Amino acid sequence: MTTSYEAVAKLGFGAMRLPLTDPDDVTAIDIESVKTMVDEFIARGGTYVDTAFVYHNGASETALREALVERYPREAFTLATKCLAWACASKEEAQACLPTSLERLGVDYIDYYLLHNLGGARTAKFDEYDMWNYVAKAKADGLIRHVGFSMHDGADVLDELLTAHPEVDFVQLQVNYLDWDDPVTQSARCMEVAAKHGVPVIIMEPVRGGRLANLPERGAAVLAEANPEASQASWAYRFCLDLPGVLTVLAGASTLEQMRDNMATFQTHKPLTDAERDAIAEVVAALRSVDLIPCTNCGYCVKDCPEGVKIPVALNLLNLEKTTEDRSFAKGLYSWQAAEGPASKCIQCGTCEAACPQSIPVITRLAEAVEHFEG
Ligand code: SF4
Ligand code: SF4
């Protein structure tokens, strides 16, 4: 059982979607708002802050230097960042990530350094670029305190990775109540594999890219009846907090209000009762009563799309159509949200499918979007 004190210690501040001063420029981070969020986080007992080389095209790391590193003693926080080696063009580029992150963050060492998003065809790049030996040496040199990796793949792949790399100190896995027994994500089985190898887990996507904080009515109604006072996000966090072997639960926040809601959930943590677990099972059944595309809007697919197709926009609107059962509503949004990269521009090269951590058959789904929204 996790106490509220331990729960706050497990809260991770995810700096993937920070507030912006210009909604069209992902690097235009609203630094004053980030400072306020950081202050709230630290004042209430949080320590773990998670970023990545690629978040906000690098601006997340520099924003954290300004809002966190330059304003608090180094021992007041724990920093995690990541290297997306598979998206680098060469070994030199991949191995330049760590020194660049250290410089952007303004620190001498990284507490938790992750090889970012292993799984599928991406894993081979980390071998090709000799990243395992590189991070081991960096750890020996004192530049990294703990080495780990994040992974979007199934339990068997995780088992292979942890068998091949017994030296890793932790893993970061996608775990939430919707993915718990999902046949692709296999959250439960992945947790079992991590436990078998004795490796602690950092949980990412506890609210499934925000989806579990903004449930369709058929799911929202179940939770509202079970507890009208609790936010939907709080159910998702509570589900993760009591899982054994969990080091940190990452909670993304784009506003101070979201940060406060997250902190309140962790600070007042109580284990789920049997009745509450039944309510969650009921929500999952309700959500699965229609077949939604599991896109988390991570954006990996659009990075190298030669046609600039607005893939997450199209998939999100296909989901919206199913959720609202209103095609004309979704089609109206599509007409302007996907105007710069409609699904019909797809030349079926397959690059997006290789990059997608959710293994979504993007090309097939885009054909549906053309049929539903461009006719
Ligand atoms: S398959 Fe289509 S959407 Fe995917 S990367 Fe290629 S052109 Fe872009
Ligand atoms: S289609 Fe896949 S890669 Fe693209 S945004 Fe969705 S989850 Fe991410």
Short mmCIF file of C-alpha atoms and ligand atoms in Angstrom, two decimals:
data_model
loop_
_atom_site.label_atom_id
_atom_site.label_comp_id
_atom_site.label_asym_id
_atom_site.label_seq_id
_atom_site.Cartn_x
_atom_site.Cartn_y
_atom_site.Cartn_z
CA MET A 1 0.00 0.00 0.00
CA THR A 2 1.32 3.46 -0.91
CA THR A 3 0.89 6.26 1.65
CA SER A 4 0.10 9.81 0.51
CA TYR A 5 3.65 10.85 1.47
CA GLU A 6 5.13 8.07 -0.66
CA ALA A 7 2.70 8.93 -3.45
CA VAL A 8 3.98 12.51 -3.72
CA ALA A 9 7.52 11.18 -3.82
CA LYS A 10 6.45 9.04 -6.79
CA LEU A 11 4.97 11.93 -8.76
CA GLY A 12 6.94 12.80 -11.86
CA PHE A 13 6.52 16.18 -13.56
CA GLY A 14 6.40 15.41 -17.28
CA ALA A 15 7.70 18.34 -19.36
CA MET A 16 6.49 17.09 -22.74
CA ARG A 17 3.65 19.56 -23.31
CA LEU A 18 4.57 22.76 -21.52
CA PRO A 19 2.48 25.95 -21.85
CA LEU A 20 3.25 28.11 -24.90
CA THR A 21 3.12 31.84 -25.59
CA ASP A 22 2.44 31.07 -29.28
CA PRO A 23 0.26 28.00 -29.91
CA ASP A 24 1.78 27.60 -33.40
CA ASP A 25 5.39 27.49 -32.16
CA VAL A 26 6.31 24.49 -29.96
CA THR A 27 9.55 26.18 -28.91
CA ALA A 28 7.78 29.30 -27.60
CA ILE A 29 7.51 28.05 -24.01
CA ASP A 30 5.79 30.32 -21.53
CA ILE A 31 8.69 30.38 -19.09
CA GLU A 32 6.93 32.38 -16.39
CA SER A 33 4.12 29.82 -16.28
CA VAL A 34 6.63 26.99 -16.14
CA LYS A 35 8.35 28.69 -13.19
CA THR A 36 5.02 28.84 -11.37
CA MET A 37 4.39 25.15 -12.07
CA VAL A 38 7.88 24.19 -10.94
CA ASP A 39 7.46 26.22 -7.73
CA GLU A 40 4.16 24.48 -7.00
CA PHE A 41 5.70 21.09 -7.69
CA ILE A 42 8.75 21.59 -5.47
CA ALA A 43 6.82 23.34 -2.68
CA ARG A 44 4.44 20.39 -2.39
CA GLY A 45 7.20 17.80 -2.18
CA GLY A 46 7.75 16.75 -5.80
CA THR A 47 11.29 16.05 -7.02
CA TYR A 48 11.27 13.99 -10.26
CA VAL A 49 11.22 16.04 -13.47
CA ASP A 50 11.12 14.30 -16.84
CA THR A 51 12.12 15.77 -20.19
CA ALA A 52 13.74 14.57 -23.42
CA PHE A 53 16.17 15.78 -26.06
CA VAL A 54 13.29 16.12 -28.53
CA TYR A 55 10.51 17.60 -26.37
CA HIS A 56 9.52 21.00 -27.74
CA ASN A 57 12.39 20.61 -30.23
CA GLY A 58 14.88 20.97 -27.36
CA ALA A 59 13.18 23.94 -25.71
CA SER A 60 11.83 21.78 -22.87
CA GLU A 61 15.37 21.17 -21.61
CA THR A 62 16.38 24.83 -21.83
CA ALA A 63 13.14 25.89 -20.15
CA LEU A 64 13.87 23.54 -17.25
CA ARG A 65 17.33 25.03 -16.87
CA GLU A 66 15.78 28.47 -16.48
CA ALA A 67 12.74 27.49 -14.39
CA LEU A 68 14.27 24.75 -12.25
CA VAL A 69 18.04 24.25 -12.40
CA GLU A 70 19.00 27.92 -12.04
CA ARG A 71 16.47 28.49 -9.23
CA TYR A 72 16.86 25.46 -6.97
CA PRO A 73 19.81 23.62 -5.40
CA ARG A 74 20.80 20.54 -7.38
CA GLU A 75 19.84 18.18 -4.56
CA ALA A 76 16.25 19.53 -4.56
CA PHE A 77 15.30 17.75 -7.79
CA THR A 78 15.92 14.63 -9.85
CA LEU A 79 16.29 15.06 -13.61
CA ALA A 80 15.47 12.56 -16.32
CA THR A 81 16.11 13.06 -20.00
CA LYS A 82 16.29 10.81 -23.05
CA CYS A 83 18.10 10.16 -26.32
CA LEU A 84 16.01 9.29 -29.38
CA ALA A 85 18.93 7.58 -31.12
CA TRP A 86 16.80 5.81 -33.72
CA ALA A 87 15.80 9.19 -35.17
CA CYS A 88 19.45 10.29 -35.51
CA ALA A 89 21.26 10.08 -38.84
CA SER A 90 24.56 8.80 -37.42
CA LYS A 91 26.34 7.41 -34.36
CA GLU A 92 27.99 10.80 -33.87
CA GLU A 93 24.63 12.57 -33.85
CA ALA A 94 23.16 10.06 -31.37
CA GLN A 95 26.15 10.28 -29.04
CA ALA A 96 26.04 14.08 -29.15
CA CYS A 97 22.63 14.02 -27.44
CA LEU A 98 23.98 13.59 -23.90
CA PRO A 99 26.48 16.48 -23.94
CA THR A 100 23.86 18.68 -25.59
CA SER A 101 21.27 17.77 -22.94
CA LEU A 102 23.77 18.47 -20.15
CA GLU A 103 24.49 21.87 -21.66
CA ARG A 104 20.84 22.77 -22.29
CA LEU A 105 19.88 21.73 -18.77
CA GLY A 106 22.91 23.41 -17.22
CA VAL A 107 23.84 20.40 -15.07
CA ASP A 108 26.94 18.24 -14.57
CA TYR A 109 25.05 14.96 -14.49
CA ILE A 110 21.67 13.43 -15.37
CA ASP A 111 19.97 11.41 -12.63
CA TYR A 112 17.98 9.14 -14.99
CA TYR A 113 19.13 8.85 -18.60
CA LEU A 114 16.94 6.90 -20.99
CA LEU A 115 17.47 5.36 -24.37
CA HIS A 116 14.22 6.66 -25.77
CA ASN A 117 11.42 4.56 -27.26
CA LEU A 118 12.90 1.15 -27.93
CA GLY A 119 10.79 -1.51 -29.59
CA GLY A 120 9.98 -2.56 -33.14
CA ALA A 121 12.56 -1.70 -35.76
CA ARG A 122 13.83 1.17 -33.62
CA THR A 123 15.80 -1.08 -31.23
CA ALA A 124 18.46 -2.02 -33.80
CA LYS A 125 19.60 1.60 -34.13
CA PHE A 126 20.72 1.66 -30.49
CA ASP A 127 23.01 -1.30 -31.24
CA GLU A 128 24.18 0.16 -34.54
CA TYR A 129 25.18 3.40 -32.81
CA ASP A 130 26.80 1.55 -29.86
CA MET A 131 24.55 3.43 -27.45
CA TRP A 132 24.62 0.77 -24.70
CA ASN A 133 28.39 1.00 -24.31
CA TYR A 134 28.22 4.77 -24.68
CA VAL A 135 25.81 5.25 -21.76
CA ALA A 136 27.68 2.68 -19.63
CA LYS A 137 30.87 4.70 -20.04
CA ALA A 138 29.01 7.95 -19.34
CA LYS A 139 27.70 6.41 -16.14
CA ALA A 140 31.21 5.29 -15.14
CA ASP A 141 32.41 8.84 -15.87
CA GLY A 142 29.77 10.29 -13.54
CA LEU A 143 27.68 11.99 -16.24
CA ILE A 144 24.72 9.68 -15.61
CA ARG A 145 23.52 8.27 -12.27
CA HIS A 146 21.01 5.69 -13.56
CA VAL A 147 20.73 4.19 -17.05
CA GLY A 148 17.44 2.89 -18.41
CA PHE A 149 15.21 2.80 -21.45
CA SER A 150 11.65 3.53 -22.43
CA MET A 151 9.84 1.03 -24.58
CA HIS A 152 6.65 0.83 -26.61
CA ASP A 153 6.36 -2.86 -27.41
CA GLY A 154 5.12 -6.12 -25.92
CA ALA A 155 6.27 -8.17 -22.94
CA ASP A 156 8.38 -10.64 -24.94
CA VAL A 157 10.43 -7.80 -26.42
CA LEU A 158 10.91 -6.34 -22.95
CA ASP A 159 12.07 -9.72 -21.69
CA GLU A 160 14.61 -9.97 -24.51
CA LEU A 161 15.90 -6.47 -23.84
CA LEU A 162 16.29 -6.97 -20.10
CA THR A 163 17.97 -10.33 -20.67
CA ALA A 164 20.43 -8.77 -23.13
CA HIS A 165 21.02 -5.74 -20.87
CA PRO A 166 21.01 -6.79 -17.22
CA GLU A 167 23.00 -3.64 -16.46
CA VAL A 168 19.99 -1.29 -16.81
CA ASP A 169 18.85 0.35 -13.60
CA PHE A 170 15.20 0.98 -14.54
CA VAL A 171 12.67 0.87 -17.38
CA GLN A 172 9.93 3.28 -18.41
CA LEU A 173 6.74 1.58 -19.55
CA GLN A 174 3.30 2.57 -20.79
CA VAL A 175 0.95 1.49 -18.00
CA ASN A 176 -2.64 2.50 -17.38
CA TYR A 177 -5.94 0.82 -16.65
CA LEU A 178 -7.02 0.80 -20.29
CA ASP A 179 -3.81 -0.85 -21.52
CA TRP A 180 -3.52 -3.23 -18.56
CA ASP A 181 -4.66 -6.27 -20.54
CA ASP A 182 -4.45 -4.71 -23.99
CA PRO A 183 -3.07 -7.32 -26.41
CA VAL A 184 -0.64 -4.87 -28.02
CA THR A 185 0.61 -2.82 -25.08
CA GLN A 186 0.43 -5.64 -22.51
CA SER A 187 0.96 -3.39 -19.48
CA ALA A 188 0.31 -6.13 -16.93
CA ARG A 189 2.63 -8.64 -18.57
CA CYS A 190 5.34 -5.98 -18.98
CA MET A 191 5.13 -5.20 -15.25
CA GLU A 192 5.56 -8.92 -14.53
CA VAL A 193 8.62 -9.07 -16.79
CA ALA A 194 10.20 -6.04 -15.10
CA ALA A 195 9.57 -7.62 -11.69
CA LYS A 196 11.10 -10.91 -12.86
CA HIS A 197 14.28 -9.04 -13.78
CA GLY A 198 14.20 -7.02 -10.55
CA VAL A 199 14.06 -3.72 -12.45
CA PRO A 200 11.97 -0.81 -11.09
CA VAL A 201 9.46 0.88 -13.38
CA ILE A 202 8.74 4.48 -14.26
CA ILE A 203 5.19 4.67 -15.56
CA MET A 204 4.44 6.80 -18.61
CA GLU A 205 1.04 7.49 -20.16
CA PRO A 206 -0.89 6.80 -16.92
CA VAL A 207 -3.82 8.76 -18.39
CA ARG A 208 -3.28 7.43 -21.91
CA GLY A 209 -2.29 10.67 -23.62
CA GLY A 210 -5.04 12.51 -21.73
CA ARG A 211 -7.79 10.20 -22.95
CA LEU A 212 -8.54 8.82 -19.48
CA ALA A 213 -8.97 12.37 -18.21
CA ASN A 214 -11.50 13.18 -20.91
CA LEU A 215 -13.63 10.08 -21.22
CA PRO A 216 -16.58 9.69 -23.55
CA GLU A 217 -19.89 9.85 -21.74
CA ARG A 218 -20.34 6.09 -21.52
CA GLY A 219 -17.14 5.90 -19.46
CA ALA A 220 -17.49 9.23 -17.65
CA ALA A 221 -20.93 8.28 -16.36
CA VAL A 222 -19.55 5.20 -14.61
CA LEU A 223 -16.92 7.19 -12.72
CA ALA A 224 -19.31 10.05 -11.93
CA GLU A 225 -21.70 7.63 -10.32
CA ALA A 226 -18.93 5.91 -8.37
CA ASN A 227 -17.56 9.21 -7.05
CA PRO A 228 -18.94 12.53 -8.34
CA GLU A 229 -16.15 14.51 -6.62
CA ALA A 230 -13.12 12.74 -8.11
CA SER A 231 -11.53 13.91 -11.36
CA GLN A 232 -11.24 11.32 -14.10
CA ALA A 233 -7.45 11.71 -14.07
CA SER A 234 -7.32 10.88 -10.37
CA TRP A 235 -8.75 7.41 -11.05
CA ALA A 236 -6.02 6.76 -13.60
CA TYR A 237 -3.22 7.90 -11.29
CA ARG A 238 -4.56 5.93 -8.33
CA PHE A 239 -4.65 2.79 -10.46
CA CYS A 240 -0.91 3.16 -11.13
CA LEU A 241 0.27 4.31 -7.73
CA ASP A 242 -0.24 1.05 -5.87
CA LEU A 243 1.33 -1.23 -8.44
CA PRO A 244 4.41 -2.97 -7.01
CA GLY A 245 7.85 -1.98 -8.25
CA VAL A 246 6.87 1.53 -9.33
CA LEU A 247 9.52 4.21 -8.93
CA THR A 248 7.65 7.14 -10.49
CA VAL A 249 4.34 7.90 -12.18
CA LEU A 250 4.74 10.62 -14.80
CA ALA A 251 1.98 13.21 -14.81
CA GLY A 252 2.05 15.66 -17.66
CA ALA A 253 0.78 19.17 -17.00
CA SER A 254 0.29 22.07 -19.39
CA THR A 255 -1.27 24.43 -16.83
CA LEU A 256 -0.94 25.25 -13.17
CA GLU A 257 -4.47 23.95 -12.62
CA GLN A 258 -3.54 20.54 -14.04
CA MET A 259 -0.43 20.53 -11.89
CA ARG A 260 -2.51 21.31 -8.80
CA ASP A 261 -5.04 18.60 -9.61
CA ASN A 262 -2.21 16.09 -10.05
CA MET A 263 -0.56 17.13 -6.80
CA ALA A 264 -3.86 16.94 -4.91
CA THR A 265 -4.46 13.40 -6.17
CA PHE A 266 -1.03 12.24 -5.11
CA GLN A 267 -1.11 14.10 -1.78
CA THR A 268 -4.43 12.59 -0.72
CA HIS A 269 -3.75 9.17 -2.19
CA LYS A 270 -5.85 6.30 -0.91
CA PRO A 271 -5.63 2.80 -2.37
CA LEU A 272 -8.52 1.80 -4.62
CA THR A 273 -11.26 -0.17 -2.92
CA ASP A 274 -12.72 -3.32 -4.49
CA ALA A 275 -15.79 -1.32 -5.50
CA GLU A 276 -13.57 1.30 -7.18
CA ARG A 277 -11.67 -1.40 -9.05
CA ASP A 278 -15.00 -2.75 -10.26
CA ALA A 279 -15.91 0.76 -11.49
CA ILE A 280 -12.67 0.95 -13.47
CA ALA A 281 -13.36 -2.45 -15.03
CA GLU A 282 -16.78 -1.15 -16.00
CA VAL A 283 -15.25 1.94 -17.64
CA VAL A 284 -12.87 -0.22 -19.67
CA ALA A 285 -15.76 -2.36 -20.87
CA ALA A 286 -17.72 0.77 -21.84
CA LEU A 287 -14.79 2.29 -23.72
CA ARG A 288 -14.15 -0.91 -25.60
CA SER A 289 -17.74 -1.11 -26.67
CA VAL A 290 -16.54 0.96 -29.65
CA ASP A 291 -13.20 0.44 -31.37
CA LEU A 292 -11.02 3.56 -30.97
CA ILE A 293 -7.61 4.04 -32.60
CA PRO A 294 -4.97 4.04 -29.80
CA CYS A 295 -3.14 7.14 -31.04
CA THR A 296 -1.46 9.10 -28.22
CA ASN A 297 -0.60 12.06 -30.45
CA CYS A 298 3.12 11.57 -29.72
CA GLY A 299 3.98 12.89 -33.19
CA TYR A 300 6.74 10.40 -34.06
CA CYS A 301 4.96 9.47 -37.29
CA VAL A 302 4.89 12.98 -38.70
CA LYS A 303 8.60 13.60 -38.20
CA ASP A 304 9.69 11.96 -41.46
CA CYS A 305 6.49 11.88 -43.47
CA PRO A 306 7.54 13.05 -46.95
CA GLU A 307 4.10 14.48 -47.66
CA GLY A 308 3.51 16.30 -44.38
CA VAL A 309 0.29 14.39 -43.74
CA LYS A 310 -1.47 15.48 -40.53
CA ILE A 311 -1.63 11.90 -39.29
CA PRO A 312 -2.55 12.41 -35.59
CA VAL A 313 -5.19 14.97 -36.61
CA ALA A 314 -6.84 12.53 -39.00
CA LEU A 315 -6.74 9.64 -36.49
CA ASN A 316 -8.02 11.82 -33.69
CA LEU A 317 -10.96 12.92 -35.82
CA LEU A 318 -11.77 9.34 -36.76
CA ASN A 319 -11.94 8.66 -33.02
CA LEU A 320 -14.03 11.76 -32.45
CA GLU A 321 -16.47 10.59 -35.08
CA LYS A 322 -16.87 7.27 -33.25
CA THR A 323 -17.10 8.90 -29.85
CA THR A 324 -19.69 11.49 -30.87
CA GLU A 325 -21.31 9.37 -33.57
CA ASP A 326 -21.42 12.56 -35.61
CA ARG A 327 -19.52 12.40 -38.91
CA SER A 328 -20.46 15.89 -40.12
CA PHE A 329 -19.11 17.42 -36.90
CA ALA A 330 -15.77 15.65 -37.31
CA LYS A 331 -15.70 16.39 -41.03
CA GLY A 332 -16.16 20.11 -40.33
CA LEU A 333 -13.14 20.09 -38.02
CA TYR A 334 -11.11 18.05 -40.51
CA SER A 335 -11.71 20.62 -43.23
CA TRP A 336 -9.48 23.13 -41.46
CA GLN A 337 -7.41 21.10 -38.99
CA ALA A 338 -6.02 18.84 -41.72
CA ALA A 339 -6.02 21.44 -44.51
CA GLU A 340 -2.22 21.57 -44.75
CA GLY A 341 -1.78 17.80 -44.85
CA PRO A 342 -4.94 15.91 -45.80
CA ALA A 343 -4.88 12.10 -45.68
CA SER A 344 -5.23 11.96 -49.46
CA LYS A 345 -1.64 13.20 -49.81
CA CYS A 346 -0.37 9.89 -48.44
CA ILE A 347 1.83 7.97 -50.92
CA GLN A 348 1.84 4.82 -48.72
CA CYS A 349 5.60 4.81 -48.15
CA GLY A 350 5.20 3.22 -44.70
CA THR A 351 7.63 5.47 -42.81
CA CYS A 352 4.97 6.47 -40.29
CA GLU A 353 4.02 2.88 -39.48
CA ALA A 354 7.66 2.00 -38.69
CA ALA A 355 7.88 4.97 -36.30
CA CYS A 356 4.55 4.54 -34.54
CA PRO A 357 5.02 3.24 -30.97
CA GLN A 358 1.39 2.11 -30.92
CA SER A 359 1.78 -0.08 -34.03
CA ILE A 360 -1.17 1.64 -35.67
CA PRO A 361 -1.86 0.62 -39.30
CA VAL A 362 -1.68 4.26 -40.29
CA ILE A 363 -2.08 3.79 -44.04
CA THR A 364 -5.34 1.87 -43.64
CA ARG A 365 -6.65 4.42 -41.18
CA LEU A 366 -5.77 7.30 -43.49
CA ALA A 367 -7.75 5.61 -46.26
CA GLU A 368 -10.72 5.63 -43.88
CA ALA A 369 -10.18 9.33 -43.21
CA VAL A 370 -10.21 10.04 -46.94
CA GLU A 371 -13.46 8.11 -47.29
CA HIS A 372 -15.13 9.68 -44.25
CA PHE A 373 -13.93 13.26 -44.48
CA GLU A 374 -12.80 14.08 -48.02
CA GLY A 375 -15.75 12.75 -50.01
S1 SF4 B 1 2.69 6.26 -45.44
FE1 SF4 B 1 1.67 8.18 -45.99
S2 SF4 B 1 1.32 9.23 -44.06
FE2 SF4 B 1 2.82 7.61 -43.67
S3 SF4 B 1 4.82 8.63 -43.86
FE3 SF4 B 1 4.32 7.77 -45.87
S4 SF4 B 1 3.26 9.44 -46.97
FE4 SF4 B 1 3.28 9.98 -44.79
S1 SF4 B 2 -0.11 7.51 -35.28
FE1 SF4 B 2 1.35 6.58 -33.86
S2 SF4 B 2 3.23 7.78 -34.12
FE2 SF4 B 2 1.55 8.96 -34.99
S3 SF4 B 2 0.90 10.32 -33.34
FE3 SF4 B 2 -0.41 8.50 -33.28
S4 SF4 B 2 0.61 7.15 -31.81
FE4 SF4 B 2 2.11 8.69 -32.40
#
